[in-house]
Coordinates of C-alpha atoms and ligand atoms in Angstrom, one line a residue:
M153 CA -138.9 172.9 165.2
E154 CA -136.0 170.9 166.6
A155 CA -132.9 172.9 167.7
F156 CA -130.1 172.9 165.1
T157 CA -126.7 174.3 164.2
F158 CA -126.1 175.2 160.6
H159 CA -122.7 175.9 159.1
N160 CA -121.7 175.1 155.5
P161 CA -118.2 176.4 154.6
T162 CA -118.2 175.5 150.9
R163 CA -117.9 178.4 148.4
I164 CA -120.0 177.8 145.3
H165 CA -119.4 179.3 141.9
F166 CA -122.6 178.6 139.9
G167 CA -123.2 179.2 136.2
V168 CA -122.1 178.7 132.7
G169 CA -118.4 179.4 132.3
M170 CA -117.6 179.3 136.0
I171 CA -114.9 176.6 135.8
S172 CA -112.6 179.5 134.9
K173 CA -112.8 180.6 138.5
L174 CA -111.0 177.5 139.8
G175 CA -107.4 178.4 139.2
K176 CA -107.5 181.6 141.0
E177 CA -109.3 180.1 143.9
M178 CA -106.6 177.5 144.3
Q179 CA -103.8 180.0 143.8
D180 CA -105.2 182.4 146.4
A181 CA -105.1 179.4 148.8
G182 CA -101.3 179.0 148.1
I183 CA -101.8 175.8 146.2
K184 CA -99.0 175.0 143.7
S185 CA -99.9 171.4 142.8
C186 CA -102.8 169.1 143.1
L187 CA -103.9 165.5 142.5
M188 CA -106.9 165.5 140.1
V189 CA -109.3 162.6 140.7
A190 CA -111.5 161.7 137.7
G191 CA -113.9 159.0 136.4
E192 CA -113.8 156.9 133.3
G193 CA -113.4 159.6 130.7
S194 CA -116.7 161.6 130.2
I195 CA -114.8 164.8 131.0
K196 CA -112.7 164.3 128.0
Q197 CA -115.8 163.9 125.8
N198 CA -117.3 167.3 126.8
S199 CA -115.2 170.4 127.4
V200 CA -114.7 170.0 131.1
Y201 CA -111.1 168.5 131.1
T202 CA -109.8 171.2 128.8
Q203 CA -111.5 173.9 130.8
V204 CA -110.0 172.6 134.1
L205 CA -106.5 172.3 132.6
D206 CA -106.7 175.9 131.1
T207 CA -107.7 177.5 134.4
L208 CA -105.0 175.6 136.3
N209 CA -102.3 176.4 133.7
N210 CA -103.3 180.1 133.7
H211 CA -102.6 180.1 137.5
H212 CA -99.4 178.0 137.4
I213 CA -100.8 175.1 139.2
T214 CA -99.3 171.7 138.4
V215 CA -101.8 168.9 138.1
H216 CA -101.2 165.2 138.5
E217 CA -104.0 162.9 137.3
A218 CA -105.6 159.9 138.8
W219 CA -108.3 158.4 136.5
G220 CA -110.7 155.4 136.7
V221 CA -113.0 156.0 139.6
Q222 CA -116.1 153.9 138.8
A223 CA -119.7 154.7 139.5
N224 CA -120.4 153.3 143.0
P225 CA -116.7 153.8 143.8
T226 CA -114.5 151.3 145.6
L227 CA -112.1 151.3 148.6
A228 CA -109.5 149.5 146.5
K229 CA -109.3 152.5 144.1
V230 CA -109.1 155.0 146.9
R231 CA -106.3 153.0 148.5
E232 CA -104.4 153.3 145.2
M233 CA -104.9 157.0 145.0
V234 CA -103.8 157.6 148.7
T235 CA -100.5 155.9 147.8
L236 CA -100.1 158.3 144.8
A237 CA -101.1 161.3 147.0
H238 CA -98.3 160.3 149.4
T239 CA -95.7 159.8 146.6
L240 CA -96.7 163.2 145.0
K241 CA -96.9 164.9 148.4
A242 CA -100.2 166.4 147.1
Q243 CA -101.2 169.7 148.5
A244 CA -104.8 169.5 147.5
I245 CA -107.3 167.1 145.9
L246 CA -109.3 168.2 142.9
A247 CA -112.4 166.1 142.0
V248 CA -113.7 166.5 138.5
G249 CA -116.9 164.5 138.1
G250 CA -119.9 163.3 139.9
G251 CA -120.6 162.0 143.4
S252 CA -118.5 158.9 142.9
V253 CA -115.4 161.0 142.0
I254 CA -116.1 163.6 144.8
D255 CA -116.6 160.9 147.4
S256 CA -113.4 159.2 146.4
A257 CA -111.5 162.5 146.6
K258 CA -112.8 163.1 150.1
A259 CA -111.7 159.6 151.2
V260 CA -108.3 160.3 149.7
A261 CA -108.0 163.7 151.4
A262 CA -108.8 162.1 154.7
G263 CA -107.2 158.8 154.0
V264 CA -103.6 160.3 153.6
F265 CA -103.7 161.0 157.4
L266 CA -105.0 157.6 158.4
D267 CA -103.5 154.1 158.6
D268 CA -106.2 153.0 156.1
P269 CA -108.9 155.1 154.5
W270 CA -111.6 152.5 155.5
D271 CA -110.9 153.4 159.2
A272 CA -113.0 156.5 158.7
F273 CA -116.1 154.5 157.5
G274 CA -118.4 153.1 160.0
G275 CA -117.3 155.8 162.5
N276 CA -114.6 153.8 164.2
V277 CA -111.7 156.2 163.8
P278 CA -112.4 160.0 163.8
V279 CA -111.1 162.0 161.0
K280 CA -108.8 164.7 162.5
Q281 CA -107.1 166.1 159.4
A282 CA -107.7 166.2 155.6
L283 CA -106.2 167.8 152.6
P284 CA -108.2 170.7 151.1
I285 CA -110.7 169.5 148.4
Y286 CA -111.9 171.4 145.3
T287 CA -114.5 170.1 143.0
V288 CA -115.9 170.6 139.5
L289 CA -119.3 168.9 139.4
T290 CA -120.5 167.2 136.2
I291 CA -123.7 165.5 137.4
S292 CA -126.2 166.8 139.9
A293 CA -127.5 164.2 142.3
T294 CA -125.7 163.6 145.6
G295 CA -125.0 167.1 146.9
S296 CA -121.5 165.9 147.6
E297 CA -120.1 169.2 146.1
M298 CA -121.5 171.0 149.2
N299 CA -121.5 168.4 152.0
G300 CA -119.2 166.5 154.3
N301 CA -120.2 162.9 153.3
S302 CA -118.3 160.2 151.4
V303 CA -119.7 156.8 150.4
L304 CA -117.5 153.9 149.3
T305 CA -117.9 150.2 148.7
N306 CA -115.5 147.7 150.3
T307 CA -115.8 145.0 147.7
D308 CA -114.2 142.4 150.0
T309 CA -117.0 142.7 152.6
K310 CA -119.7 144.0 150.2
Q311 CA -120.2 146.9 152.6
K312 CA -121.2 150.2 151.1
W313 CA -120.7 152.6 153.9
A314 CA -120.4 156.3 154.5
F315 CA -118.5 158.7 156.7
Y316 CA -119.2 162.3 157.6
S317 CA -116.6 164.8 158.6
P318 CA -116.7 168.7 158.7
L319 CA -113.2 168.5 157.5
V320 CA -114.1 167.1 154.0
Y321 CA -116.5 169.8 152.9
P322 CA -115.0 171.0 149.6
Q323 CA -113.3 174.5 149.9
V324 CA -114.8 175.5 146.6
S325 CA -117.1 173.7 144.2
I326 CA -117.9 174.8 140.6
I327 CA -121.4 174.0 139.3
D328 CA -121.7 174.8 135.6
P329 CA -125.0 173.3 134.5
A330 CA -124.1 173.4 130.8
V331 CA -121.5 170.6 131.3
Q332 CA -124.4 168.3 132.2
C333 CA -126.0 168.5 128.7
S334 CA -123.8 165.5 127.8
L335 CA -125.5 163.2 130.4
P336 CA -127.6 160.3 129.1
F337 CA -131.2 161.0 130.2
K338 CA -131.1 158.0 132.4
Q339 CA -128.3 159.4 134.5
T340 CA -130.1 162.8 134.7
A341 CA -133.2 161.0 135.9
S342 CA -131.3 158.8 138.4
G343 CA -129.7 162.0 139.8
A344 CA -133.2 163.6 140.1
I345 CA -134.5 160.6 142.0
D346 CA -131.5 160.7 144.3
A347 CA -132.0 164.4 145.0
I348 CA -135.8 163.8 145.7
S349 CA -134.8 161.0 148.1
H350 CA -132.4 163.2 150.0
V351 CA -135.4 165.6 150.7
L352 CA -137.7 162.7 151.5
E353 CA -135.2 161.3 154.1
Y354 CA -135.8 164.4 156.2
Y355 CA -139.4 165.3 155.2
F356 CA -141.4 162.9 157.4
V357 CA -139.3 163.0 160.5
N358 CA -140.7 166.1 162.1
Q359 CA -143.9 167.9 161.6
T360 CA -143.0 171.3 163.3
A361 CA -140.3 172.5 160.8
L362 CA -142.9 174.1 158.6
S363 CA -140.4 176.4 156.9
T364 CA -138.1 173.5 156.0
Q365 CA -141.1 171.5 154.7
A366 CA -142.2 174.3 152.5
I367 CA -138.7 174.5 151.0
D368 CA -138.8 170.8 150.6
D369 CA -142.1 170.9 148.8
A370 CA -140.7 173.4 146.4
L371 CA -137.5 171.4 145.8
M372 CA -139.4 168.2 145.0
K373 CA -141.8 169.8 142.7
T374 CA -139.1 171.8 140.9
I375 CA -136.9 168.7 140.5
V376 CA -139.9 166.7 138.9
D377 CA -140.8 169.6 136.5
M378 CA -137.2 170.3 135.5
T379 CA -136.5 166.6 134.9
D380 CA -139.6 166.4 132.6
R381 CA -138.3 169.4 130.7
L382 CA -134.9 167.7 130.3
M383 CA -136.5 164.5 129.0
E384 CA -137.9 166.6 126.1
N385 CA -134.8 168.8 125.6
P386 CA -131.5 167.8 127.2
G387 CA -130.0 171.1 126.2
D388 CA -132.6 173.2 128.2
L389 CA -130.2 175.3 130.3
V390 CA -133.0 176.8 132.5
A391 CA -134.0 173.3 133.5
R392 CA -130.3 172.1 133.9
G393 CA -129.5 175.1 136.2
N394 CA -132.6 174.7 138.4
L395 CA -132.3 171.0 138.7
A396 CA -128.6 171.4 139.6
W397 CA -129.3 174.0 142.3
C398 CA -132.2 171.9 143.8
A399 CA -130.0 168.8 144.0
T400 CA -127.3 170.8 145.9
L401 CA -129.8 172.2 148.3
A402 CA -131.3 168.8 148.8
L403 CA -128.2 167.6 150.7
N404 CA -126.3 170.6 151.9
G405 CA -128.1 170.9 155.1
I406 CA -130.9 173.3 154.0
S407 CA -133.5 170.6 153.3
G408 CA -133.2 169.1 156.7
M409 CA -133.0 171.9 159.2
G410 CA -135.1 171.3 162.3
M411 CA -135.8 167.7 161.2
K412 CA -133.3 166.0 163.6
G413 CA -131.0 163.9 161.5
G414 CA -133.4 162.5 159.0
D415 CA -134.5 158.9 158.5
W416 CA -132.1 157.3 156.1
A417 CA -133.6 153.8 156.0
C418 CA -134.1 153.9 152.2
H419 CA -130.5 154.9 151.6
Q420 CA -129.2 152.2 154.0
I421 CA -131.4 149.7 152.0
E422 CA -130.3 151.0 148.6
H423 CA -126.6 151.0 149.5
A424 CA -126.9 147.3 149.9
F425 CA -128.3 146.9 146.4
S426 CA -125.5 148.9 144.8
A427 CA -122.8 147.2 147.0
L428 CA -124.0 143.8 145.6
H429 CA -124.6 145.0 142.0
P430 CA -122.2 148.0 141.2
D431 CA -124.1 148.4 137.9
I432 CA -127.2 149.6 139.8
A433 CA -127.2 153.5 139.8
H434 CA -127.9 154.7 143.3
G435 CA -130.8 157.0 142.3
E436 CA -132.5 154.2 140.3
G437 CA -132.2 151.9 143.3
L438 CA -133.9 154.6 145.5
G439 CA -136.7 154.9 143.0
V440 CA -137.5 151.3 143.8
V441 CA -137.3 151.5 147.6
F442 CA -138.8 154.9 148.4
P443 CA -142.4 154.3 146.9
A444 CA -142.5 151.0 148.7
W445 CA -141.3 152.6 152.0
I446 CA -143.8 155.4 151.8
E447 CA -146.6 152.9 151.1
Y448 CA -145.5 150.8 154.1
M449 CA -145.0 153.7 156.5
S450 CA -148.1 155.6 155.7
E451 CA -150.2 153.0 157.3
K452 CA -148.5 153.8 160.6
Y453 CA -148.4 157.6 160.2
P454 CA -151.1 158.6 157.7
S455 CA -151.1 162.3 158.2
R456 CA -147.4 162.9 157.6
Y457 CA -147.6 161.1 154.3
A458 CA -150.9 162.8 153.2
R459 CA -149.1 166.2 153.2
W460 CA -146.6 164.9 150.8
A461 CA -149.2 163.4 148.4
K462 CA -151.1 166.7 148.4
N463 CA -148.3 169.2 148.2
V464 CA -146.0 167.4 145.7
W465 CA -148.5 165.5 143.6
G466 CA -151.8 167.3 144.2
E467 CA -153.5 164.1 145.3
D468 CA -155.9 163.5 148.2
S469 CA -154.7 160.1 149.1
V470 CA -151.2 158.7 149.8
S471 CA -151.8 155.7 147.6
R472 CA -152.6 158.0 144.7
G473 CA -149.5 160.1 145.5
V474 CA -147.3 156.9 145.5
Q475 CA -148.9 155.8 142.2
R476 CA -148.0 159.2 140.7
F477 CA -144.4 158.8 141.9
R478 CA -144.2 155.3 140.4
D479 CA -145.7 156.5 137.2
K480 CA -143.2 159.3 136.9
I481 CA -140.2 156.9 137.6
E482 CA -141.5 154.6 134.9
A483 CA -142.0 157.5 132.4
W484 CA -138.4 158.5 133.0
G485 CA -137.3 155.0 132.0
L486 CA -136.1 153.8 135.4
S487 CA -136.7 150.4 137.0
G488 CA -139.9 150.0 139.0
S489 CA -139.0 146.9 141.1
L490 CA -136.1 144.9 142.6
R491 CA -136.7 142.4 139.9
D492 CA -136.3 145.1 137.1
L493 CA -133.1 146.2 138.8
G494 CA -131.7 142.7 138.1
I495 CA -131.8 141.5 141.7
R496 CA -132.7 137.8 142.0
E497 CA -135.0 136.5 144.7
R498 CA -132.4 134.2 146.1
E499 CA -130.2 137.2 146.8
L500 CA -132.8 138.8 149.3
P501 CA -131.4 137.0 152.4
E502 CA -127.9 138.3 151.6
L503 CA -129.3 141.8 151.1
L504 CA -131.2 141.6 154.4
E505 CA -128.0 140.6 156.2
L506 CA -126.1 143.5 154.6
I507 CA -128.8 146.0 155.6
M508 CA -129.2 144.8 159.2
I509 CA -125.5 144.8 159.9
R510 CA -125.9 148.5 161.1
P511 CA -127.2 149.0 164.6
T512 CA -130.5 150.7 163.4
V513 CA -132.5 151.1 160.2
G514 CA -134.6 154.3 160.1
A515 CA -135.8 156.9 162.5
V516 CA -139.5 157.7 161.7
S517 CA -139.8 154.2 162.9
K518 CA -136.9 151.9 163.6
L519 CA -137.3 149.0 161.3
S520 CA -136.8 145.4 162.5
A521 CA -135.4 142.7 160.2
A522 CA -138.8 141.3 159.7
E523 CA -140.1 144.8 158.6
V524 CA -137.1 145.4 156.2
E525 CA -137.8 141.9 154.7
A526 CA -141.5 142.8 154.2
L527 CA -140.4 146.0 152.5
L528 CA -138.1 144.1 150.2
M529 CA -140.9 141.8 149.2
L530 CA -143.1 144.8 148.6
A531 CA -140.4 146.3 146.3
Y532 CA -139.7 143.0 144.5
Ligands
NZQ1028 O1 -117.0 158.1 135.1 P1 -117.4 159.1 134.1 O2 -116.8 158.8 132.8 O3 -117.2 160.5 134.5 O4 -119.0 158.9 133.9 C1 -120.0 159.1 134.8 C2 -120.6 157.9 135.5 O5 -120.6 156.8 134.5 C3 -121.2 159.7 134.2 N1 -121.1 161.2 134.0 C4 -120.9 162.1 135.0 N2 -121.0 163.4 134.5 C5 -121.2 163.3 133.2 C6 -121.3 161.9 132.9 N3 -121.6 161.4 131.6 C7 -121.7 162.3 130.6 N4 -121.7 163.7 130.9 C8 -121.4 164.2 132.2 N5 -121.4 165.5 132.4 O6 -122.2 159.5 135.0 C9 -122.1 158.2 135.7 C10 -122.5 158.3 137.2 O7 -121.6 159.1 137.8 P2 -121.6 159.1 139.4 O8 -120.5 160.0 139.9 O9 -121.5 157.7 139.9 O10 -123.1 159.7 139.8 P3 -123.6 160.3 141.1 O11 -123.2 161.7 141.2 O12 -125.0 160.0 141.1 O13 -122.8 159.5 142.3 C11 -123.4 158.3 142.8 C12 -122.5 157.9 144.1 O14 -122.6 158.9 145.2 C13 -123.1 158.2 146.3 C14 -123.9 157.0 145.8 O15 -124.1 156.0 146.7 C15 -123.0 156.6 144.6 O16 -121.9 155.8 145.0 N6 -123.7 159.1 147.2 C16 -123.1 160.1 147.8 C17 -123.6 161.0 148.7 C18 -122.9 162.1 149.4 N7 -121.6 162.1 149.1 O17 -123.4 162.9 150.0 C19 -125.0 160.9 149.1 C20 -125.8 160.0 148.2 O18 -127.0 159.6 148.9 C21 -125.1 158.9 147.6 O19 -125.1 157.7 148.5
ZN1029 ZN1 -128.6 159.5 147.8

């Protein structure tokens, strides 16, 4: 097992009705006003927005609202919200939504102390300060509610990049699984694939972190089982709750302890898809890349991938495990190839260029441009 340091400062309130805890948490921290960051309106169609306003009003916290964060959020929107946060002298940022909203909130929280929020992305300028962040999660997928990552697209350069800082872990996150019953199944399934992918990014890197791998086996199997249940019954709260908690654990540090930093080639590759096509859901894009990557890599390291096929899918060969993974993705109604995602063959050179702009791709094995190209063809 590799040496590691684990620290996660985010306090979680998990369960039905827990949004009511938010106001007191913020009041106890001395917060009198906040900037609420939100998406394109889903929180007004379920009860989330009203629940949030109630708890803030009950604790005398003034809320200013910034709406319109899109799925696959943009730098331009974050810049707009940073200006607003300056004008309002915001004391805290409250994200109410999914990963896109939370990631934007983190970029605003750090961005108010930078010349430009993009400076934090790509690791050129260290984040030294950030406003406190609170979140109410409405879709389980990214783990952003309990980690220090933010991912944004710079639409001018078509770069979808991330930054990590210990300063942007949310102070408090509320995870009420009941509010996710309003999700279209396709979003639930995309979120599930994203969460499985976070586990997979660590799973193959190190073979001595047996305790972590055992947790990871359980996370992946539970995510698959709970998503199957939700396809049958979107209101199944046992399945909602377990899927939600698995997704948080998949990227809050727990799933990768003792596994070095993980691989992340598939994420790097998918981020180029959704940078170029913002209508591609991140999880759906990963569902195309990951099976192809496992197929490709298992030829180099067969035993690592055999464990996954056996423990997650009960199969004796990697190729059968990959087939089961692909069948599940298809059964959930998600795309099975780059072509299905709407990517045209003539876009592949541009995709390759966007992927290879980073110094390395992958860790299990560092992929060359020719290998990434081969992988794209396998996934096409
Ligand atoms: O905008 P609204 O109206 O809220 O609608 C959203 C959005 O259209 C909708 N939705 C959310 N909760 C809902 C709901 N609809 C009905 N009922 C609800 N309860 O779902 C759509 C997708 O939301 P989004 O926030 O984009 O989803 P997700 O949480 O999957 O976030 C994806 C983004 O996070 C990044 C991805 O790249 C992508 O940009 N990631 C962030 C990571 C992190 N911070 O650690 C890691 C991930 O690997 C990932 O890269
Ligand atoms: Zn992801």
